[in-house]
PDB file of C-alpha atoms in Angstrom:
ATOM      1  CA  UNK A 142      22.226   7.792   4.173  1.00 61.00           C
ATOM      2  CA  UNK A 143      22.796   4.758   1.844  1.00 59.00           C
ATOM      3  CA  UNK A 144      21.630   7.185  -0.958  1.00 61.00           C
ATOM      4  CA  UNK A 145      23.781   9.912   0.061  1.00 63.00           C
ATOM      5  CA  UNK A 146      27.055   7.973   0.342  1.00 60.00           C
ATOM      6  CA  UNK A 147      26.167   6.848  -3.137  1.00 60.00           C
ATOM      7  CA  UNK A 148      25.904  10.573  -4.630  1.00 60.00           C
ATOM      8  CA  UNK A 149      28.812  11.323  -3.011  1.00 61.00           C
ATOM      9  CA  UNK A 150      31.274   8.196  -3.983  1.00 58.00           C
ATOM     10  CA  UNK A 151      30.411   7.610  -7.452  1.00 65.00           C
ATOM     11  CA  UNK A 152      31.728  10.022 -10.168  1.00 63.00           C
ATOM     12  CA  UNK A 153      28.665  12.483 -11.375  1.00 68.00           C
ATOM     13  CA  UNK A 154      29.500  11.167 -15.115  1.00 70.00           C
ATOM     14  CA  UNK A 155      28.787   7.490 -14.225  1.00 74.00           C
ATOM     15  CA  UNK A 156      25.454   5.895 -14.725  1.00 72.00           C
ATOM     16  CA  UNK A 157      25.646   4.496 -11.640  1.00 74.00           C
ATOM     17  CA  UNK A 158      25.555   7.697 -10.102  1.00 77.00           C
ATOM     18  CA  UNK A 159      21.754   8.053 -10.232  1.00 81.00           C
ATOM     19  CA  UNK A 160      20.811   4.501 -10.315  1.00 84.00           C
ATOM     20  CA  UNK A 161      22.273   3.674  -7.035  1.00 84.00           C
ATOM     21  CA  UNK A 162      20.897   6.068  -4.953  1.00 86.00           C
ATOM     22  CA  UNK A 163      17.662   5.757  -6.827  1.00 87.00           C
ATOM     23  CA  UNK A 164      17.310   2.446  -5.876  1.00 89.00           C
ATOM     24  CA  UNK A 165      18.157   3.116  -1.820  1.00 88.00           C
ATOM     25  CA  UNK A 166      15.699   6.100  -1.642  1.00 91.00           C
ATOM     26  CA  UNK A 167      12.991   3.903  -3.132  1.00 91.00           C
ATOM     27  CA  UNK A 168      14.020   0.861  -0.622  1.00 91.00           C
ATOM     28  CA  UNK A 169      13.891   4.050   2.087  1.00 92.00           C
ATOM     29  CA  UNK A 170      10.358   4.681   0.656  1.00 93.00           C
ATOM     30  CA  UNK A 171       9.633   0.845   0.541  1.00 92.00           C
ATOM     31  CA  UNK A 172      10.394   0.040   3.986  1.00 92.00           C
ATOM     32  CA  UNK A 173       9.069   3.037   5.320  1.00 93.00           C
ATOM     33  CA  UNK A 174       5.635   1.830   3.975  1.00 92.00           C
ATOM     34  CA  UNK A 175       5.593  -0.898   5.645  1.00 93.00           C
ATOM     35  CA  UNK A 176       6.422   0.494   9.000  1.00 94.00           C
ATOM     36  CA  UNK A 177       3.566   3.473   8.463  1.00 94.00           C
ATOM     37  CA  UNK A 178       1.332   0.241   7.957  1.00 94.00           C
ATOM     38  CA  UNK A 179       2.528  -1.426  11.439  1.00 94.00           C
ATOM     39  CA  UNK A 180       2.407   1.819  13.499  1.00 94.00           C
ATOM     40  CA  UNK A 181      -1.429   2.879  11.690  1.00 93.00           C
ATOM     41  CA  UNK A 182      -2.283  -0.807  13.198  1.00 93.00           C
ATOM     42  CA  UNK A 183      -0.598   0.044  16.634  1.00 91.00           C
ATOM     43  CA  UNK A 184       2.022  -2.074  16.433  1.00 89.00           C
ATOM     44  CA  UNK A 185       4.982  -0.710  17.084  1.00 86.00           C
ATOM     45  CA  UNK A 186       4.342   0.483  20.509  1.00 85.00           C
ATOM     46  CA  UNK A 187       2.310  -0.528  23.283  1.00 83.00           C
ATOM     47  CA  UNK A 188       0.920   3.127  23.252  1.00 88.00           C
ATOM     48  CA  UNK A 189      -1.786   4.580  21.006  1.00 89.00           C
ATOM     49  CA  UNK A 190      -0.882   8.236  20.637  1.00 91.00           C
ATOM     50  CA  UNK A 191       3.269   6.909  20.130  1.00 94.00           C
ATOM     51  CA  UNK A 192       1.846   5.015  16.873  1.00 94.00           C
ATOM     52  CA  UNK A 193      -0.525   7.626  15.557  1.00 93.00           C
ATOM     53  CA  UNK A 194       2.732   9.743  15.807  1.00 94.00           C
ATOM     54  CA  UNK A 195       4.914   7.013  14.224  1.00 94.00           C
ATOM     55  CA  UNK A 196       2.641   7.076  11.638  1.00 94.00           C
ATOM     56  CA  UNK A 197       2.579  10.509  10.713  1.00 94.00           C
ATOM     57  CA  UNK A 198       6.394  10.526  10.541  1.00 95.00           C
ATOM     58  CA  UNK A 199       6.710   7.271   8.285  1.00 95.00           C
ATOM     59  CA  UNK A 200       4.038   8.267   6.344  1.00 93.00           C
ATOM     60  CA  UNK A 201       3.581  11.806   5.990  1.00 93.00           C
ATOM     61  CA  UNK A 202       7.064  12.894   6.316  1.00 94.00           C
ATOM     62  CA  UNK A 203       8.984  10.067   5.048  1.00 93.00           C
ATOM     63  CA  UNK A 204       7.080   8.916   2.010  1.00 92.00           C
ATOM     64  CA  UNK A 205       4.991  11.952   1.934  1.00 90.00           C
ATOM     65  CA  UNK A 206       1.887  10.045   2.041  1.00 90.00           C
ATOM     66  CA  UNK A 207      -0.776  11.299   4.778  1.00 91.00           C
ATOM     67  CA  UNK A 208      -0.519   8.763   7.657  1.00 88.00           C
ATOM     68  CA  UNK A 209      -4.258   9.442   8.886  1.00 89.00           C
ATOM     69  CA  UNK A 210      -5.897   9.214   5.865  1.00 89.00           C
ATOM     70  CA  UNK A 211      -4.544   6.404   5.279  1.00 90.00           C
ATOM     71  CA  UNK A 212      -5.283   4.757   8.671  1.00 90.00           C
ATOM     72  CA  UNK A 213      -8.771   5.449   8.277  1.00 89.00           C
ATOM     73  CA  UNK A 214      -9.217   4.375   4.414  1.00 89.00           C
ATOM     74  CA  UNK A 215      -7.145   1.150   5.921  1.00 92.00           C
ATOM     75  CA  UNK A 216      -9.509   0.692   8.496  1.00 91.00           C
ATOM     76  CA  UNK A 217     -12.538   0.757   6.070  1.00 91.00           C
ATOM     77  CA  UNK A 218     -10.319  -1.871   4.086  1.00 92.00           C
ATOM     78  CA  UNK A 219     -10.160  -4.288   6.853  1.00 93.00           C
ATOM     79  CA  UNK A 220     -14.162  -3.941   7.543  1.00 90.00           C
ATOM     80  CA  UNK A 221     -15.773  -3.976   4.319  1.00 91.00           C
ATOM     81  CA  UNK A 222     -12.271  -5.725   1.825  1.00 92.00           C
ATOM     82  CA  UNK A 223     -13.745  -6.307  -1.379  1.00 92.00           C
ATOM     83  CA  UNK A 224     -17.390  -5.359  -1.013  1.00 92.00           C
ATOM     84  CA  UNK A 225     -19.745  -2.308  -3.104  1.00 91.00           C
ATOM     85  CA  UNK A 226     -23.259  -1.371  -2.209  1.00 90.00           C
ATOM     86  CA  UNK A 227     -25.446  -1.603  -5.515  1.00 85.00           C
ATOM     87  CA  UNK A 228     -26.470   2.216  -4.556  1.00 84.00           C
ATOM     88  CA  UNK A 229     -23.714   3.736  -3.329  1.00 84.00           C
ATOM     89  CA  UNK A 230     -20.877   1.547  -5.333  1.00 85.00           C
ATOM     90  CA  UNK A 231     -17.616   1.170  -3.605  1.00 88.00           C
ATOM     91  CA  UNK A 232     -17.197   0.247   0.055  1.00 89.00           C
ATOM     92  CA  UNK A 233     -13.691  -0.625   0.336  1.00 88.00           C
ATOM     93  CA  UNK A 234     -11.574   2.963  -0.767  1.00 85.00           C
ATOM     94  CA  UNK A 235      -8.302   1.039  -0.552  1.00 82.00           C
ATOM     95  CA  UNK A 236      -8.799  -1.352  -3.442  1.00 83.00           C
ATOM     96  CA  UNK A 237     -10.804   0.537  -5.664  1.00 81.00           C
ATOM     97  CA  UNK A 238      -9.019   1.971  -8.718  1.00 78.00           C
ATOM     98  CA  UNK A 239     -10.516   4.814 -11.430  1.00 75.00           C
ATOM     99  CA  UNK A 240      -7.719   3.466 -13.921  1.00 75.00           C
ATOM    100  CA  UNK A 241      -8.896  -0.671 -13.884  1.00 77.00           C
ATOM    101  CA  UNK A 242     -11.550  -2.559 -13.068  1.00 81.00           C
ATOM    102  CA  UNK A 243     -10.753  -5.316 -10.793  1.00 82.00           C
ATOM    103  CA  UNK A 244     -13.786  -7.299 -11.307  1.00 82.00           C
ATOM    104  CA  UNK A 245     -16.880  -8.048 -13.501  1.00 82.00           C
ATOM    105  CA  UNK A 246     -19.473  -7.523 -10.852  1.00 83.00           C
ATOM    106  CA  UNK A 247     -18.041  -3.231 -11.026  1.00 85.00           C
ATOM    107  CA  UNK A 248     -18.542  -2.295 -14.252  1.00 83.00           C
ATOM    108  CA  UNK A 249     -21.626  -0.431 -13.854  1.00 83.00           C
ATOM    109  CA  UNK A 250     -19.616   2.293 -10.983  1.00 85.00           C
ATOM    110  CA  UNK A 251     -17.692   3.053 -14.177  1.00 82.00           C
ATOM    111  CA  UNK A 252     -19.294   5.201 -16.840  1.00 77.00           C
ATOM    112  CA  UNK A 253     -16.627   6.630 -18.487  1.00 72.00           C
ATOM    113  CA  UNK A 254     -16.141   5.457 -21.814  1.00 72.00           C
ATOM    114  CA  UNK A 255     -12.718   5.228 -21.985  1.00 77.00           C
ATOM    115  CA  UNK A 256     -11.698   3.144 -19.521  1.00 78.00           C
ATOM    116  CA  UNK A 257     -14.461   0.519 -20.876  1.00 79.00           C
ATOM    117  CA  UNK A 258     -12.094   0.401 -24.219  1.00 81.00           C
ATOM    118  CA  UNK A 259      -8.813   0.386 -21.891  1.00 80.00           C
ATOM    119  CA  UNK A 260      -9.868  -2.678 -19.510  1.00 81.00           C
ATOM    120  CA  UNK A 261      -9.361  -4.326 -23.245  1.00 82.00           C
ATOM    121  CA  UNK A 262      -6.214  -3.857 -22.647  1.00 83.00           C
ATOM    122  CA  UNK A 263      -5.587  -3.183 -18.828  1.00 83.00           C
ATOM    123  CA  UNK A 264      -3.473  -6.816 -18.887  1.00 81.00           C
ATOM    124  CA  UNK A 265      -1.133  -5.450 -20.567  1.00 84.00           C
ATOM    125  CA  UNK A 266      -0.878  -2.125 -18.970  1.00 83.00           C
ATOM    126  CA  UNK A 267      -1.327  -3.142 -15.397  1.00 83.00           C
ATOM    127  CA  UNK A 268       2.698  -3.433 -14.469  1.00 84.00           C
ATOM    128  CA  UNK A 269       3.167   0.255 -16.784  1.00 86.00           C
ATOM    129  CA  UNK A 270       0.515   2.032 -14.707  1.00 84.00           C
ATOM    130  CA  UNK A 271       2.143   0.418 -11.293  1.00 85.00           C
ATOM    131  CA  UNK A 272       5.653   1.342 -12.529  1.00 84.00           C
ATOM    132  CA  UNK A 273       4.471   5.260 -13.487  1.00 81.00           C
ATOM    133  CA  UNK A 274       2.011   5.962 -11.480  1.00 80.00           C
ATOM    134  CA  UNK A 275       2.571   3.925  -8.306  1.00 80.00           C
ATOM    135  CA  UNK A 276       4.417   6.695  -6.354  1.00 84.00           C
ATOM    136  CA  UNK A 277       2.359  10.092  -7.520  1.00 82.00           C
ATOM    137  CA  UNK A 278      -1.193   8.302  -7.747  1.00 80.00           C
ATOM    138  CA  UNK A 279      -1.276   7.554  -3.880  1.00 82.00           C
ATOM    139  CA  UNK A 280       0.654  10.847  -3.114  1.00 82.00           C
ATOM    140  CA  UNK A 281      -1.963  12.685  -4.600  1.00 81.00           C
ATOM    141  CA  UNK A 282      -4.967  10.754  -3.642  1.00 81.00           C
ATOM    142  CA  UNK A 283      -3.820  11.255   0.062  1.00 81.00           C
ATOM    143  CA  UNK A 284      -4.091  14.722  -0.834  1.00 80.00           C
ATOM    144  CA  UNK A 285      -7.340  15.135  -2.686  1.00 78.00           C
ATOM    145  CA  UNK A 286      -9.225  12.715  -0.558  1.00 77.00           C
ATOM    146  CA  UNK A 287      -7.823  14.559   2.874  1.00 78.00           C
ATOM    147  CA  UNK A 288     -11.275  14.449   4.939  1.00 74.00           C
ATOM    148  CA  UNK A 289     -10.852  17.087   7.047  1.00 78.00           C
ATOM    149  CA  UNK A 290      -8.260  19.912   7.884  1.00 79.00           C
ATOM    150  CA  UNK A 291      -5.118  18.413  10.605  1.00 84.00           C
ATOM    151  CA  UNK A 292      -2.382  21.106  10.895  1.00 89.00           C
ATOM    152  CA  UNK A 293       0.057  18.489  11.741  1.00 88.00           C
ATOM    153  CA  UNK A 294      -0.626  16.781   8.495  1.00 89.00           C
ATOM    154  CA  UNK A 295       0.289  20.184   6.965  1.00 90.00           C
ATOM    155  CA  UNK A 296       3.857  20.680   8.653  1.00 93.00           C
ATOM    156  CA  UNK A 297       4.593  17.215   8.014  1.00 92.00           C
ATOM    157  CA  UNK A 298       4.164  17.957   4.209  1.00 91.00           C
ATOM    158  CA  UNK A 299       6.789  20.847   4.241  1.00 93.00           C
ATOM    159  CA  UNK A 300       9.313  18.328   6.200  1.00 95.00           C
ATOM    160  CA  UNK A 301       8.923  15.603   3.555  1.00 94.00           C
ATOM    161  CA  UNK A 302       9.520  18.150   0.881  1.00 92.00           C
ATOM    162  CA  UNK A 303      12.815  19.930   3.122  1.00 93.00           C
ATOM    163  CA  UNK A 304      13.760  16.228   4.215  1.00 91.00           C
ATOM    164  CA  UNK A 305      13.459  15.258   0.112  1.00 90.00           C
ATOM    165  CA  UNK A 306      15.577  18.414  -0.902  1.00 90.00           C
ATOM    166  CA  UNK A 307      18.132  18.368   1.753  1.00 87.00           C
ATOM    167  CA  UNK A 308      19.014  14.415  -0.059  1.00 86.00           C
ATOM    168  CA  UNK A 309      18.078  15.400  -4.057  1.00 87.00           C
ATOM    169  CA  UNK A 310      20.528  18.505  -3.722  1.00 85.00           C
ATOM    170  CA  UNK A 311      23.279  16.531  -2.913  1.00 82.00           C
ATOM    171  CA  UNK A 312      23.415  15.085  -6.728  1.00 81.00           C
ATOM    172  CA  UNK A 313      23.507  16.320 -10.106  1.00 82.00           C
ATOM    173  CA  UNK A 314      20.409  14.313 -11.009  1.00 84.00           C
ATOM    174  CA  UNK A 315      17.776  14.723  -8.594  1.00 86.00           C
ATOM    175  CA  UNK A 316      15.187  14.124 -11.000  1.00 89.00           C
ATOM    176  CA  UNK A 317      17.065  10.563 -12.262  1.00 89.00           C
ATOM    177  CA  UNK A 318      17.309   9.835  -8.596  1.00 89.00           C
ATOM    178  CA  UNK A 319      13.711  10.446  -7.926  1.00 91.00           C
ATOM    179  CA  UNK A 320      12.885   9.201 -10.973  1.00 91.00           C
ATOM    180  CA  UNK A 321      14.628   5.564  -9.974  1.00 91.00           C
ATOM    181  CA  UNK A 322      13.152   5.715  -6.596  1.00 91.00           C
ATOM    182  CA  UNK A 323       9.635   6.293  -7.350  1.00 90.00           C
ATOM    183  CA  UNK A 324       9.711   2.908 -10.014  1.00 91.00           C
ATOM    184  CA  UNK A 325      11.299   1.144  -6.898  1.00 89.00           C
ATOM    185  CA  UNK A 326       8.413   2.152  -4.468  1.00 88.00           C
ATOM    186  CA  UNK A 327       5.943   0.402  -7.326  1.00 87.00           C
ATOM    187  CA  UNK A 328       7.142  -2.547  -6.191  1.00 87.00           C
ATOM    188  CA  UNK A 329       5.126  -1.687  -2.786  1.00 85.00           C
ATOM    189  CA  UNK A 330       1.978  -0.826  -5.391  1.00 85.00           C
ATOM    190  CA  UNK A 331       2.723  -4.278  -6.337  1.00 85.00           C
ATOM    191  CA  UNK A 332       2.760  -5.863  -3.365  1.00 85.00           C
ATOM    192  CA  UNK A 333      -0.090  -4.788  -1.749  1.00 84.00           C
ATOM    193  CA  UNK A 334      -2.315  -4.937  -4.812  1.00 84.00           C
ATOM    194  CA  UNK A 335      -1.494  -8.253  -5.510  1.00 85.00           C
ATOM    195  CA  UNK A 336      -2.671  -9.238  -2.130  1.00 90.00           C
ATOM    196  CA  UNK A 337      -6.444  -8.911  -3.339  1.00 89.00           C
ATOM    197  CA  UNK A 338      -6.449  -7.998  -6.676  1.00 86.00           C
ATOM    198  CA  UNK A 339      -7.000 -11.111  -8.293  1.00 85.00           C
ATOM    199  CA  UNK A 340      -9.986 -12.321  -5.834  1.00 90.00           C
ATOM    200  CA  UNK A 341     -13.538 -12.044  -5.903  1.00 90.00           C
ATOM    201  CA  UNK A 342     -15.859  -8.926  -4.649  1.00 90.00           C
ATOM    202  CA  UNK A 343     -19.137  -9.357  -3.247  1.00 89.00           C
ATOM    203  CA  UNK A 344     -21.934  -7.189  -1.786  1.00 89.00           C
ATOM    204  CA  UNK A 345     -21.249  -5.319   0.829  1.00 88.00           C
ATOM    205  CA  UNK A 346     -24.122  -7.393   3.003  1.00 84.00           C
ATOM    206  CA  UNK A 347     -23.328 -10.434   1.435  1.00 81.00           C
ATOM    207  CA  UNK A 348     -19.537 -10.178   2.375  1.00 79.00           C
ATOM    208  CA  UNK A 349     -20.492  -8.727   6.186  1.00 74.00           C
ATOM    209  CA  UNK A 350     -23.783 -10.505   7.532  1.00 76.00           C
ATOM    210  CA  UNK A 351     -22.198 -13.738   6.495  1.00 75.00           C
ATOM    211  CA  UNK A 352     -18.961 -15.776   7.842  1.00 82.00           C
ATOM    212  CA  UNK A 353     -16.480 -13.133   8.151  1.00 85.00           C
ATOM    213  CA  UNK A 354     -13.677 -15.533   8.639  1.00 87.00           C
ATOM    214  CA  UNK A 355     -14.345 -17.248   5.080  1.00 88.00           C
ATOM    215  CA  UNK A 356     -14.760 -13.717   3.443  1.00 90.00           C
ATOM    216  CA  UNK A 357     -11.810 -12.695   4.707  1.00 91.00           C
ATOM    217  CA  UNK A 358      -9.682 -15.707   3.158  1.00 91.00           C
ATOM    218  CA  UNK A 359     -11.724 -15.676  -0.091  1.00 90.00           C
ATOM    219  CA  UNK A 360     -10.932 -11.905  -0.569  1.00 92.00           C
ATOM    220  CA  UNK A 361      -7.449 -12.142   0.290  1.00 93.00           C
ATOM    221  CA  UNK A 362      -4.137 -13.841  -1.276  1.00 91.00           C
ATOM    222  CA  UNK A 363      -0.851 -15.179   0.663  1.00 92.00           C
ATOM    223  CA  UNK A 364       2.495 -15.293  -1.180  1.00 91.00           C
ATOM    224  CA  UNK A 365       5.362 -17.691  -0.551  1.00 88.00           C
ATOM    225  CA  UNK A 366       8.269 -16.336   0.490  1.00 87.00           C
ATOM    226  CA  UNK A 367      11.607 -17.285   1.492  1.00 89.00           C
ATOM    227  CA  UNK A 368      12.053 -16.665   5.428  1.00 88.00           C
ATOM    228  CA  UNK A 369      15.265 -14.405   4.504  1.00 88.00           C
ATOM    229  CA  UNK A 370      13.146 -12.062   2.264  1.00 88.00           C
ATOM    230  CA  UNK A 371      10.537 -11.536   4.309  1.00 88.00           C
ATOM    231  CA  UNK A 372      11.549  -7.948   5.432  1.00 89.00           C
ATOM    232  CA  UNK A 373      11.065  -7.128   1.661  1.00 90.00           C
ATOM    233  CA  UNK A 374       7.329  -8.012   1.812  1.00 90.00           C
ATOM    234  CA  UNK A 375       6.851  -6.479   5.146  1.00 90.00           C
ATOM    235  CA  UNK A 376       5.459  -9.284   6.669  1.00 90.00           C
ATOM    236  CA  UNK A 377       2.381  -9.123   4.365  1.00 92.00           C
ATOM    237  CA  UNK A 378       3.176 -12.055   2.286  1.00 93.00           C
ATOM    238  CA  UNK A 379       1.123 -13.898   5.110  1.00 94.00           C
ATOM    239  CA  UNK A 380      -2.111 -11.971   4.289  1.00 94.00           C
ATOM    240  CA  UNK A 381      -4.821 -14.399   5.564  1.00 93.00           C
ATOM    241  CA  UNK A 382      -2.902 -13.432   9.309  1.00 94.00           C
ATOM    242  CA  UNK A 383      -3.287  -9.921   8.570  1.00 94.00           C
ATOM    243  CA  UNK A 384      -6.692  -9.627   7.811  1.00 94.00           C
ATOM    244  CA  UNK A 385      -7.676 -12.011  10.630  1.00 93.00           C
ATOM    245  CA  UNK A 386      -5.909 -10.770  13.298  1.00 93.00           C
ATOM    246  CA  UNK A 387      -4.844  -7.086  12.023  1.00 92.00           C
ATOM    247  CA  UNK A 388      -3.280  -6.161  15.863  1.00 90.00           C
ATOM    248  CA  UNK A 389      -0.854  -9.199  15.757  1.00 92.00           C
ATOM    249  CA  UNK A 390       3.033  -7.978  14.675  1.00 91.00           C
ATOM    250  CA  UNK A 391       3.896  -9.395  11.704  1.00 91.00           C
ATOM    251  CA  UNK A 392       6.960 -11.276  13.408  1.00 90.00           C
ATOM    252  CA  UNK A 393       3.885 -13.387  14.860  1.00 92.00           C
ATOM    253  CA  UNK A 394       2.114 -14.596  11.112  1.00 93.00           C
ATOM    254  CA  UNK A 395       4.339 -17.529  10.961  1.00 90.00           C
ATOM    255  CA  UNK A 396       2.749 -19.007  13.539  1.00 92.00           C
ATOM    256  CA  UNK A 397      -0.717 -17.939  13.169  1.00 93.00           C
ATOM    257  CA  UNK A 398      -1.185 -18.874   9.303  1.00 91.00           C
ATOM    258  CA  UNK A 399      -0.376 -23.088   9.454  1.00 90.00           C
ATOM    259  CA  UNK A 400      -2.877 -22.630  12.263  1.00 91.00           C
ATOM    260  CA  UNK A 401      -5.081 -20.821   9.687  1.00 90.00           C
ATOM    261  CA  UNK A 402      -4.826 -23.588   7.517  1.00 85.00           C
ATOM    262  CA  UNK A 403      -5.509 -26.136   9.446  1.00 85.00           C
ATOM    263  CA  UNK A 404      -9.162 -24.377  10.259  1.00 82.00           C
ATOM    264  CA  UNK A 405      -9.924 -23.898   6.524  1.00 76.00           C
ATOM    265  CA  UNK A 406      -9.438 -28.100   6.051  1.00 72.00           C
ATOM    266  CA  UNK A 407     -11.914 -28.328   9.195  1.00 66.00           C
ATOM    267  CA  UNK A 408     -14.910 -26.110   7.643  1.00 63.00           C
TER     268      UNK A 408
END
């Protein structure tokens, strides 16, 4: 609505008038992200079926991202975060990337040539393939990596693209809108990469037959963050809670994570 109020107050000729509204559909995006992730972890609502539908509507409809297909790569996440199988290579589908390689102990899953001469340089282009690519890259993996057939999936495709044109058609630069929006929703990219990106990845029966708890905190990264900016990060600047206890609402991690803490300084 924010967007919309924005097409329609500022004069087509000004600047602003794309920039604006970019910036509110990509917070819509942002936000919506977030609450896809709380609903996929059945936490919105004390029923299962209400979240699974939650989830298709902030996900699939509103960011246009499949809501299922993401619960279960998520869910695969939580279990096996940061871990390949010398065979079978990747066991977390969530943090593995065809454009970077994350860590050392990967390089062999990768035998394309050219992105062994691009990790050269993949510090450099890390934030430039976030800011591009952020948006498209998981609307089309959710597509290509669909396991199987759900009709509802389907129909919510064709709302996110009526919901999408119903807003776009309302200015004169629906691509510079979209355009705006999608480097705004790379923030998200951001956010949740940064979470794990920088920490280490282990076999997948090293990580899993070991201490889970420690895995979990050596695989995973918390952020500071001011109490009033919280709703930016979605709650996921507290990571270590997350992973640990993935059914606890976010409005709960403040409480859990000094608690955390204090058990890391007693192993």
């Amino acid at each position: 609505l924010l967007s919309i109020t924005c097409m329609k107050l500022i004069p087509s000729s000004s600047v602003f008038s794309f920039i604006f509204p970019g910036i509110f559909l990509g917070l819509f995006w942002h936000q919506s992200g977030f609450l896809m992730h709380d609903a996929e972890h059945h936490n919105l609502s004390g029923d299962e079926r209400c979240n699974d539908i939650l989830g298709w509507l902030f996900g699939t409809v509103f960011i246009g991202v499949n809501g299922a297909w993401w619960r279960e790569e998520h869910r695969e996440h939580h279990a096996f975060l940061n871990t390949f199988d010398d065979e079978k290579g990747f066991k977390d589908p969530q943090m593995r990337e065809d454009i970077w390689i994350q860590n050392k102990n990967l390089i062999k899953f990768y035998g394309n040539e050219l992105i062994h001469f691009f990790v050269n340089f993949q510090h450099i282009l890390f934030l430039v393939v976030i800011a591009v690519a952020g948006r498209v890259g998981i609307m089309i993996d959710s597509i290509l990596t669909e396991r199987k057939f759900r009709p509802w999936t389907k129909l919510g495709n064709i709302l996110h693209l009526l919901l999408h044109y119903s807003i776009l058609s309302q200015t004169n630069h629906p691509v510079s809108v979209f355009i705006v929006g999608a480097l705004w929703q790379s923030i998200l990219s951001l956010q949740l990469l940064g979470n794990h990106y920088t920490k280490p990845w282990n076999k997948i029966y090293a990580a899993t037959e070991g201490n889970f708890f420690v895995w979990q905190i050596l695989a995973t990264q918390d952020f500071a963050c001011p109490i009033w900016l919280q709703w930016f990060y979605g709650g996921l600047n507290f990571h270590y809670s997350h992973h640990l206890f993935p059914t606890l609402s976010r409005e709960y991690f403040h409480i859990t994570t000094p608690l955390i803490k204090v058990s890391l300084f007693l192993l």
